[in-house]
PDB file of C-alpha atoms and ligand atoms in Angstrom:
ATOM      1  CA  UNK A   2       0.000   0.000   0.000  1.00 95.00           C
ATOM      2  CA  UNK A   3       1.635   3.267  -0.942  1.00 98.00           C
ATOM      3  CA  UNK A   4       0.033   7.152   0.146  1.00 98.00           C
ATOM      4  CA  UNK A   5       1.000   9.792  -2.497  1.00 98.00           C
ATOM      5  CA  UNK A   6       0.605  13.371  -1.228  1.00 98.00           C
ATOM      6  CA  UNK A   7      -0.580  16.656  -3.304  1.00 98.00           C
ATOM      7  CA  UNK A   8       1.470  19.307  -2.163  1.00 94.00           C
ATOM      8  CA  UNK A   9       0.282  23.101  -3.721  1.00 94.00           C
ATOM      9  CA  UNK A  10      -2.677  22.190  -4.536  1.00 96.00           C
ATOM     10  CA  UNK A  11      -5.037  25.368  -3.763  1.00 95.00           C
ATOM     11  CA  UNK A  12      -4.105  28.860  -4.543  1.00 92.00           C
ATOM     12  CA  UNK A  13      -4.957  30.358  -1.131  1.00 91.00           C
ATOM     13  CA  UNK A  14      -2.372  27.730   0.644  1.00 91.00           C
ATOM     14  CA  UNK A  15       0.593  28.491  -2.356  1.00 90.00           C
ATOM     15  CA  UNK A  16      -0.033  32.091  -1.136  1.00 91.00           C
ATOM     16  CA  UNK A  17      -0.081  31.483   2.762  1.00 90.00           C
ATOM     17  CA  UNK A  18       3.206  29.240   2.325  1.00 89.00           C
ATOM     18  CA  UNK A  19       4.696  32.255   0.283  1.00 89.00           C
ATOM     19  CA  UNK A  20       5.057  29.100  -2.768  1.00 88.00           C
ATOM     20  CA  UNK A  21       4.977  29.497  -6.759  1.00 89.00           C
ATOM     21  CA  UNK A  22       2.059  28.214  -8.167  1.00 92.00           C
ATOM     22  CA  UNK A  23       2.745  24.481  -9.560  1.00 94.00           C
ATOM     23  CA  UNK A  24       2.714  23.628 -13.165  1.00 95.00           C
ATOM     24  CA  UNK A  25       2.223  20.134 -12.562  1.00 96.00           C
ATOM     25  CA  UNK A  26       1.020  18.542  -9.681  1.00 97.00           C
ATOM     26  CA  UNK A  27       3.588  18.039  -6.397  1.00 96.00           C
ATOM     27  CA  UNK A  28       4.012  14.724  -5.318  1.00 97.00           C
ATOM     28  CA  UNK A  29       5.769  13.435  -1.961  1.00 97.00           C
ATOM     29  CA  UNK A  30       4.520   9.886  -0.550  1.00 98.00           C
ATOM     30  CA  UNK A  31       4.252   8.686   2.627  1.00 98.00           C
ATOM     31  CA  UNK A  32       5.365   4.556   3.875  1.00 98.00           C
ATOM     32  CA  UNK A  33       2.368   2.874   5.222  1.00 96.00           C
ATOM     33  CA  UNK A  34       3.861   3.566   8.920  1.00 95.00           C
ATOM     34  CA  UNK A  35       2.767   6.708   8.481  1.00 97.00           C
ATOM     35  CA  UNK A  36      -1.046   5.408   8.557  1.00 96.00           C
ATOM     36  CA  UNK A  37      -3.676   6.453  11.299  1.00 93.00           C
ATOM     37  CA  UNK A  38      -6.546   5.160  11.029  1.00 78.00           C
ATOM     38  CA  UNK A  39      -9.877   6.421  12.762  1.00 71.00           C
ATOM     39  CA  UNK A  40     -10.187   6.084  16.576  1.00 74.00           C
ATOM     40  CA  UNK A  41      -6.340   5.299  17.119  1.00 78.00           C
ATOM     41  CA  UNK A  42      -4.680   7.575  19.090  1.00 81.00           C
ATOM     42  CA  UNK A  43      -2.012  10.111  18.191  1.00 92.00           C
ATOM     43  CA  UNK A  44       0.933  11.179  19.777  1.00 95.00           C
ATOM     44  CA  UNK A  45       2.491  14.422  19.613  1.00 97.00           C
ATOM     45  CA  UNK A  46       6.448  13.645  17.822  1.00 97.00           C
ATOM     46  CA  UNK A  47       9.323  13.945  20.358  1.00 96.00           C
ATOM     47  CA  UNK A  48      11.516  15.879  17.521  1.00 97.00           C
ATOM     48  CA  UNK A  49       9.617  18.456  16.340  1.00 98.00           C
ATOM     49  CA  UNK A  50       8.581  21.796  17.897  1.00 98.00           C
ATOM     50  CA  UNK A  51       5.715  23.067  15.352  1.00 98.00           C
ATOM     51  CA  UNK A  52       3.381  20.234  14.493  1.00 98.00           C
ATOM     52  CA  UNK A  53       1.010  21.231  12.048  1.00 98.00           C
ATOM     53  CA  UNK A  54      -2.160  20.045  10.772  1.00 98.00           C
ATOM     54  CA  UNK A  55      -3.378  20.073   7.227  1.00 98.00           C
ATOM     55  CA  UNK A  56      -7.091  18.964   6.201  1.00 98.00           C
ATOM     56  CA  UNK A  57      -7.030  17.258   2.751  1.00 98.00           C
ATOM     57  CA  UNK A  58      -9.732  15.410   0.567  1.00 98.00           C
ATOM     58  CA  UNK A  59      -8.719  11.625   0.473  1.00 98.00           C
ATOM     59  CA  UNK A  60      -9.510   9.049  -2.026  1.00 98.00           C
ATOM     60  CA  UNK A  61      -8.598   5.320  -2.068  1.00 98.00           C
ATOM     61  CA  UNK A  62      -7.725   3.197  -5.548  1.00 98.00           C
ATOM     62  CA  UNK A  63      -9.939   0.371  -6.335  1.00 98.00           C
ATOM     63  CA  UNK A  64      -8.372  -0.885  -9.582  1.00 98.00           C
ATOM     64  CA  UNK A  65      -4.736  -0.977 -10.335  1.00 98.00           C
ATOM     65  CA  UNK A  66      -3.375   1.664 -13.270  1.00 98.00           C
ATOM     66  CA  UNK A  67      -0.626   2.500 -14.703  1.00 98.00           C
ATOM     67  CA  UNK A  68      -0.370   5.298 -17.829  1.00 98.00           C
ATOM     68  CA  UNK A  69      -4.281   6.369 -16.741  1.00 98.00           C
ATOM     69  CA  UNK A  70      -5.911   8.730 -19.027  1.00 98.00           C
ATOM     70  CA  UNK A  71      -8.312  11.504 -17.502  1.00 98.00           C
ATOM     71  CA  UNK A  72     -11.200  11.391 -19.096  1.00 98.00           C
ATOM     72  CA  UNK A  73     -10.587   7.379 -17.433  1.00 98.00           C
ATOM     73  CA  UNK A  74      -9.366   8.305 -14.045  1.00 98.00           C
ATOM     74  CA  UNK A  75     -12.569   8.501 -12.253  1.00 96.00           C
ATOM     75  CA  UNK A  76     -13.067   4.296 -13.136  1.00 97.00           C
ATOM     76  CA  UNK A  77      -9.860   3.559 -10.649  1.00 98.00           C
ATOM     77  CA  UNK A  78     -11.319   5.051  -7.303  1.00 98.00           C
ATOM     78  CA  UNK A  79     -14.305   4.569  -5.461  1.00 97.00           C
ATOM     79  CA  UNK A  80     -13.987   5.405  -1.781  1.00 98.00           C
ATOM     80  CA  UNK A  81     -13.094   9.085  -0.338  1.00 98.00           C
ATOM     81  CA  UNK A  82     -12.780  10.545   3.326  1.00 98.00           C
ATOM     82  CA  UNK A  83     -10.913  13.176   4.726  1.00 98.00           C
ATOM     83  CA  UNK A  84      -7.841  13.092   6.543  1.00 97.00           C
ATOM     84  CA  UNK A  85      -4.959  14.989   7.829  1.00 98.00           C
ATOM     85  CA  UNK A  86      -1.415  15.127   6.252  1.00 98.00           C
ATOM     86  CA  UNK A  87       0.700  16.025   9.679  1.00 98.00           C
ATOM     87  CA  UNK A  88       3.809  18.264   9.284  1.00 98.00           C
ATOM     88  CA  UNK A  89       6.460  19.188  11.143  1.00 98.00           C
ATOM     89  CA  UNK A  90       6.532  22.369   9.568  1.00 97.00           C
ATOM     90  CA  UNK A  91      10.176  23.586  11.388  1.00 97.00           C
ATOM     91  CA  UNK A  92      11.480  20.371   9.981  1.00 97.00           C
ATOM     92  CA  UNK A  93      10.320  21.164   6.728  1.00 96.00           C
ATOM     93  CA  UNK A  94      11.311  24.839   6.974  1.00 95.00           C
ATOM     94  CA  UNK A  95      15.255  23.256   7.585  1.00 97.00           C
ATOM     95  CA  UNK A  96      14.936  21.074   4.221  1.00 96.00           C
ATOM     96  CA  UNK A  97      13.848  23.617   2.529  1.00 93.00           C
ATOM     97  CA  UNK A  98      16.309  26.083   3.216  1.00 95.00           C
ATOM     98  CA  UNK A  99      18.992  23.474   2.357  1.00 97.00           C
ATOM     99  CA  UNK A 100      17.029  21.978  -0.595  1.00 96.00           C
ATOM    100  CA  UNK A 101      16.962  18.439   0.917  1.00 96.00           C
ATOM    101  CA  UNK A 102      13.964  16.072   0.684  1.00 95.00           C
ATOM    102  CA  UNK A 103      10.925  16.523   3.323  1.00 93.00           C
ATOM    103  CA  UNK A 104      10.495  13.125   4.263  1.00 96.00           C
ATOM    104  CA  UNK A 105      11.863  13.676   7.757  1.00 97.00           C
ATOM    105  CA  UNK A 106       8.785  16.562   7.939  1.00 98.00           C
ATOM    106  CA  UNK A 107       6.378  14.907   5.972  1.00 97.00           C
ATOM    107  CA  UNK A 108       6.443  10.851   6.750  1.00 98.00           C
ATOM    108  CA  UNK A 109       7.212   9.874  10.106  1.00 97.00           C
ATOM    109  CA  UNK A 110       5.508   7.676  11.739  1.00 95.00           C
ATOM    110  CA  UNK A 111       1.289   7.849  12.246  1.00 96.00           C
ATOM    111  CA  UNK A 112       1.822  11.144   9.902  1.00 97.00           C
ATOM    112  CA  UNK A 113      -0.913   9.987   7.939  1.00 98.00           C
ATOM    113  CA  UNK A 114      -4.416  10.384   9.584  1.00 97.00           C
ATOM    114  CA  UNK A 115      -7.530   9.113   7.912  1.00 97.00           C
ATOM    115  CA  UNK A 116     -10.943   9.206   8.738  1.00 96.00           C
ATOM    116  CA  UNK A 117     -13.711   6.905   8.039  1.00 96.00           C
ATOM    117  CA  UNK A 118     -14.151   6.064   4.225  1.00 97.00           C
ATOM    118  CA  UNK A 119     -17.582   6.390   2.809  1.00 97.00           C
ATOM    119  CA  UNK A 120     -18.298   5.046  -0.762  1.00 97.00           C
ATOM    120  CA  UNK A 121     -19.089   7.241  -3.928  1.00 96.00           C
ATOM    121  CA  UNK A 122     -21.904   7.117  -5.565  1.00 92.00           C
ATOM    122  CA  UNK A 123     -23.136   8.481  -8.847  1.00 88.00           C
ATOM    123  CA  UNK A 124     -25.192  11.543  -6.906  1.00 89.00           C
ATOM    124  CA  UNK A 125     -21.611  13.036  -5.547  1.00 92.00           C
ATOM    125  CA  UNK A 126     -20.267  15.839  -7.716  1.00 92.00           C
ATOM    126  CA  UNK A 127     -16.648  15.324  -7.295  1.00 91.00           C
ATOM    127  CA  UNK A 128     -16.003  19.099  -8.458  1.00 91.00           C
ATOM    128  CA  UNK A 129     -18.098  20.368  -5.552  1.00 96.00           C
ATOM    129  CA  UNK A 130     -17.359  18.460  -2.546  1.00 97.00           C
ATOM    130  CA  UNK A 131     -16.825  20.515   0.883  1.00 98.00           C
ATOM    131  CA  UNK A 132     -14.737  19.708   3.843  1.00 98.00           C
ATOM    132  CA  UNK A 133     -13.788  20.957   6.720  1.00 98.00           C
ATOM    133  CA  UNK A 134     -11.688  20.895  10.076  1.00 98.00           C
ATOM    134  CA  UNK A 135     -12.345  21.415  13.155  1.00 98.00           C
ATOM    135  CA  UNK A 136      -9.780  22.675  15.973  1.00 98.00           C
ATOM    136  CA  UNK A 137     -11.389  22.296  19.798  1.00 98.00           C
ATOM    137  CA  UNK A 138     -14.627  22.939  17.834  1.00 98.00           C
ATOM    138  CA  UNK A 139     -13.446  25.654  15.918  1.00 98.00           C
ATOM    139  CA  UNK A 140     -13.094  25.872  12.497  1.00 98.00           C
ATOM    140  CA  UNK A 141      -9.767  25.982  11.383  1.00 98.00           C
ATOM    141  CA  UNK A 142      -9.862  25.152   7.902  1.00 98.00           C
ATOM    142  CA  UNK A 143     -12.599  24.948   4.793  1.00 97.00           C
ATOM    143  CA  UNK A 144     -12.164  22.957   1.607  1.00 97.00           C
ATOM    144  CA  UNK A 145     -14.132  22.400  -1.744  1.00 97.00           C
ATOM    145  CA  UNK A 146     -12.633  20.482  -4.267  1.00 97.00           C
ATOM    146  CA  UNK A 147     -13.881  22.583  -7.382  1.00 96.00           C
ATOM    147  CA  UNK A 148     -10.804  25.226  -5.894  1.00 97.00           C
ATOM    148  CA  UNK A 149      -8.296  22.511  -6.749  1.00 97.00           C
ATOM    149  CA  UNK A 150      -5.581  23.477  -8.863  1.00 97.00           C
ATOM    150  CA  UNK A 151      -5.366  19.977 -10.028  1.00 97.00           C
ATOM    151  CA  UNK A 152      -8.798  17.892 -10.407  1.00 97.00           C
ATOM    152  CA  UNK A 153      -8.568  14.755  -8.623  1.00 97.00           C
ATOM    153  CA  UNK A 154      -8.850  12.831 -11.838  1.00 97.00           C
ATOM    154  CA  UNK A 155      -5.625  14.960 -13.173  1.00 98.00           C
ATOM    155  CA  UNK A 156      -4.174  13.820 -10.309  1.00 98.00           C
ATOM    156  CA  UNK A 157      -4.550  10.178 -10.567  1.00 98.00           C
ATOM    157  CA  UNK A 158      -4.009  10.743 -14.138  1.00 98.00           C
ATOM    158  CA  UNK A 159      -0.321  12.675 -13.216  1.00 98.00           C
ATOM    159  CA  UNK A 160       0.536  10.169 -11.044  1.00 98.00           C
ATOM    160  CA  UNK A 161       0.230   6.960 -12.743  1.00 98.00           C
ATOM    161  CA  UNK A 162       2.252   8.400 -14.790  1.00 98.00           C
ATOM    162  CA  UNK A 163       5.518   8.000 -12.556  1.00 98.00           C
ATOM    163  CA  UNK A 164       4.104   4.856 -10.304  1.00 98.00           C
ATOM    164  CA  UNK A 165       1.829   2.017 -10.870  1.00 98.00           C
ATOM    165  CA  UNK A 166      -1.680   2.867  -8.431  1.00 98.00           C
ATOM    166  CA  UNK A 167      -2.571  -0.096  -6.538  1.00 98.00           C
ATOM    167  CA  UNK A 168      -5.751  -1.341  -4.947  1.00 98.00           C
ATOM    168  CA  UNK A 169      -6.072   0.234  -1.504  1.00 98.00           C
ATOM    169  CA  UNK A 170      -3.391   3.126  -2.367  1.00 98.00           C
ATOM    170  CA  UNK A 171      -4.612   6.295  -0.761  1.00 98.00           C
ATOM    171  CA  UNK A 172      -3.909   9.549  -2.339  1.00 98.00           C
ATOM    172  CA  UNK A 173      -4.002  12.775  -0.241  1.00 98.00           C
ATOM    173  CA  UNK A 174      -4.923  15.571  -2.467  1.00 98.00           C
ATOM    174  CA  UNK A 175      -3.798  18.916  -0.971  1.00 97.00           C
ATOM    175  CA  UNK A 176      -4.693  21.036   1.703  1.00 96.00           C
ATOM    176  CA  UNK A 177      -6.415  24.445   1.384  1.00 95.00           C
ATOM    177  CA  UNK A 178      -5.698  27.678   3.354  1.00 94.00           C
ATOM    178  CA  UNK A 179      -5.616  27.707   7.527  1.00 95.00           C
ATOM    179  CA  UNK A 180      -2.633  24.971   8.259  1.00 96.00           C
ATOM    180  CA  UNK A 181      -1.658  26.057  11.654  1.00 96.00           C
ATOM    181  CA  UNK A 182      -0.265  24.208  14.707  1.00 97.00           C
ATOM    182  CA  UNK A 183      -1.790  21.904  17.308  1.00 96.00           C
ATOM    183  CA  UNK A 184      -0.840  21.097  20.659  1.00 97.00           C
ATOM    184  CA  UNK A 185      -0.618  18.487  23.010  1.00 97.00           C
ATOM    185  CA  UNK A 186      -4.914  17.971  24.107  1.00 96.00           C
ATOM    186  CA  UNK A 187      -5.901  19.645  20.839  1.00 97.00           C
ATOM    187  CA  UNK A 188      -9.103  17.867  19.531  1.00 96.00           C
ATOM    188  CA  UNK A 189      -9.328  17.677  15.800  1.00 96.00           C
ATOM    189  CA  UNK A 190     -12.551  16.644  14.256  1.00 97.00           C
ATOM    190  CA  UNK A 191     -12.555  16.327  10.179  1.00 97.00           C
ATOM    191  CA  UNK A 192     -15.441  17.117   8.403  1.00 98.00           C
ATOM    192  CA  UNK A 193     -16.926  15.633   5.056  1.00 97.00           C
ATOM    193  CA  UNK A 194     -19.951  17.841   4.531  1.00 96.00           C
ATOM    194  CA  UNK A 195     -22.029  17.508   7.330  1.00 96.00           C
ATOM    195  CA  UNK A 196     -20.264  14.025   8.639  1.00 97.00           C
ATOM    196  CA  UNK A 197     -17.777  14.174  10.971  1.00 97.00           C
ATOM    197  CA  UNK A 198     -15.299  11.460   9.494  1.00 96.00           C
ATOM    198  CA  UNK A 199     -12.252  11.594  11.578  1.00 96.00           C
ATOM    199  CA  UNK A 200     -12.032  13.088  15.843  1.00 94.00           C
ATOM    200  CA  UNK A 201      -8.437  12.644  16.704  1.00 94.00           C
ATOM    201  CA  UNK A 202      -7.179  13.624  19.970  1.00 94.00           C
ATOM    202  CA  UNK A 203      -3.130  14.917  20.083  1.00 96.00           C
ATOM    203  CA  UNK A 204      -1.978  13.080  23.048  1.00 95.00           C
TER     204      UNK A 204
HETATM  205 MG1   MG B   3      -0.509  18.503   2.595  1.00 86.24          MG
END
């Protein structure tokens, strides 16, 4: 099981992170040790001083692809939740600076937090799905995916263009503005429309 990551992926985040606007969709990945699942607890990393969270629209592969055209990409995923891609964001500031991979920012362990999937169905228009997350019952940070910079669908589509996707690959698809920190007893609740798909305490 592999978890690609959309980095850049709506304007309003490029311009909080003070980025360039992609050309082509970013991709980092993340091992399968980085993997929360729902209702498992996580616990705040021992070498990093500015944990961050960042929302993000997920969607799981249900047929293996390689080479997928766009106009197909839609036939090789059927499941989508929301979930958070953790970052150690003065970890990733370092790397940066030096120009060395983020992996040691981006991947660690139980980085990877997903909620509960729910199926899609023909009703769903992927191009207008909101989400949302919640910070100590505050929201923190509001997502739709028609302000993606890349469709989902290009993003498969970019993808399998580099690695083979793989039944029960997860793909995380970019976060949108309002990435800030959280702190040890900061409850985060993710939101898929009105469902509240992932509550993750930091312990
Ligand atoms: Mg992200």
């Amino acid at each position: 099981m592999k978890i690609f990551c959309i980095g850049r992926n709506y304007a309003d985040h490029v311009k909080e992170m003070g980025s360039d606007l992609p050309e082509e969709p970013v991709v980092f990945m993340k091992p399968k040790s980085a993997l929360v699942q729902a209702h498992t607890p996580f616990y705040y990393p021992e070498f990093t001083n500015e944990l961050h969270y960042e929302c993000e629209l997920v969607v799981r592969i249900s047929k293996n692809g390689k080479y997928i055209q766009e106009k197909h990409a839609s036939n090789y995923y059927n499941a989508i939740t929301v979930g958070i891609d953790f970052t150690a964001r003065d970890i990733q500031n370092q790397l940066k600076e030096k120009g060395l991979p983020w992996e040691k920012a981006k991947s660690f362990d139980n980085s990877a937090a997903v909620g509960t999937f729910v199926d899609i169905t023909p009703a769903m228009n992927k191009k207008n799905i909101n989400f949302s997350l919640l910070k100590n019952k505050e929201v923190v940070q509001k997502g739709n995916t028609g302000k993606m910079i890349f469709s989902i669908d290009a993003i498969l589509a970019n993808i399998s263009n580099y690695f083979s996707l793989n039944i029960g690959d997860l793909v995380f698809t970019g976060t949108p503005a309002g990435v800030g920190e959280c702190l040890v007893g900061d409850v985060l609740e993710a939101y898929l429309e009105k469902d509240c798909l992932l509550n993750l305490e930091i312990k």
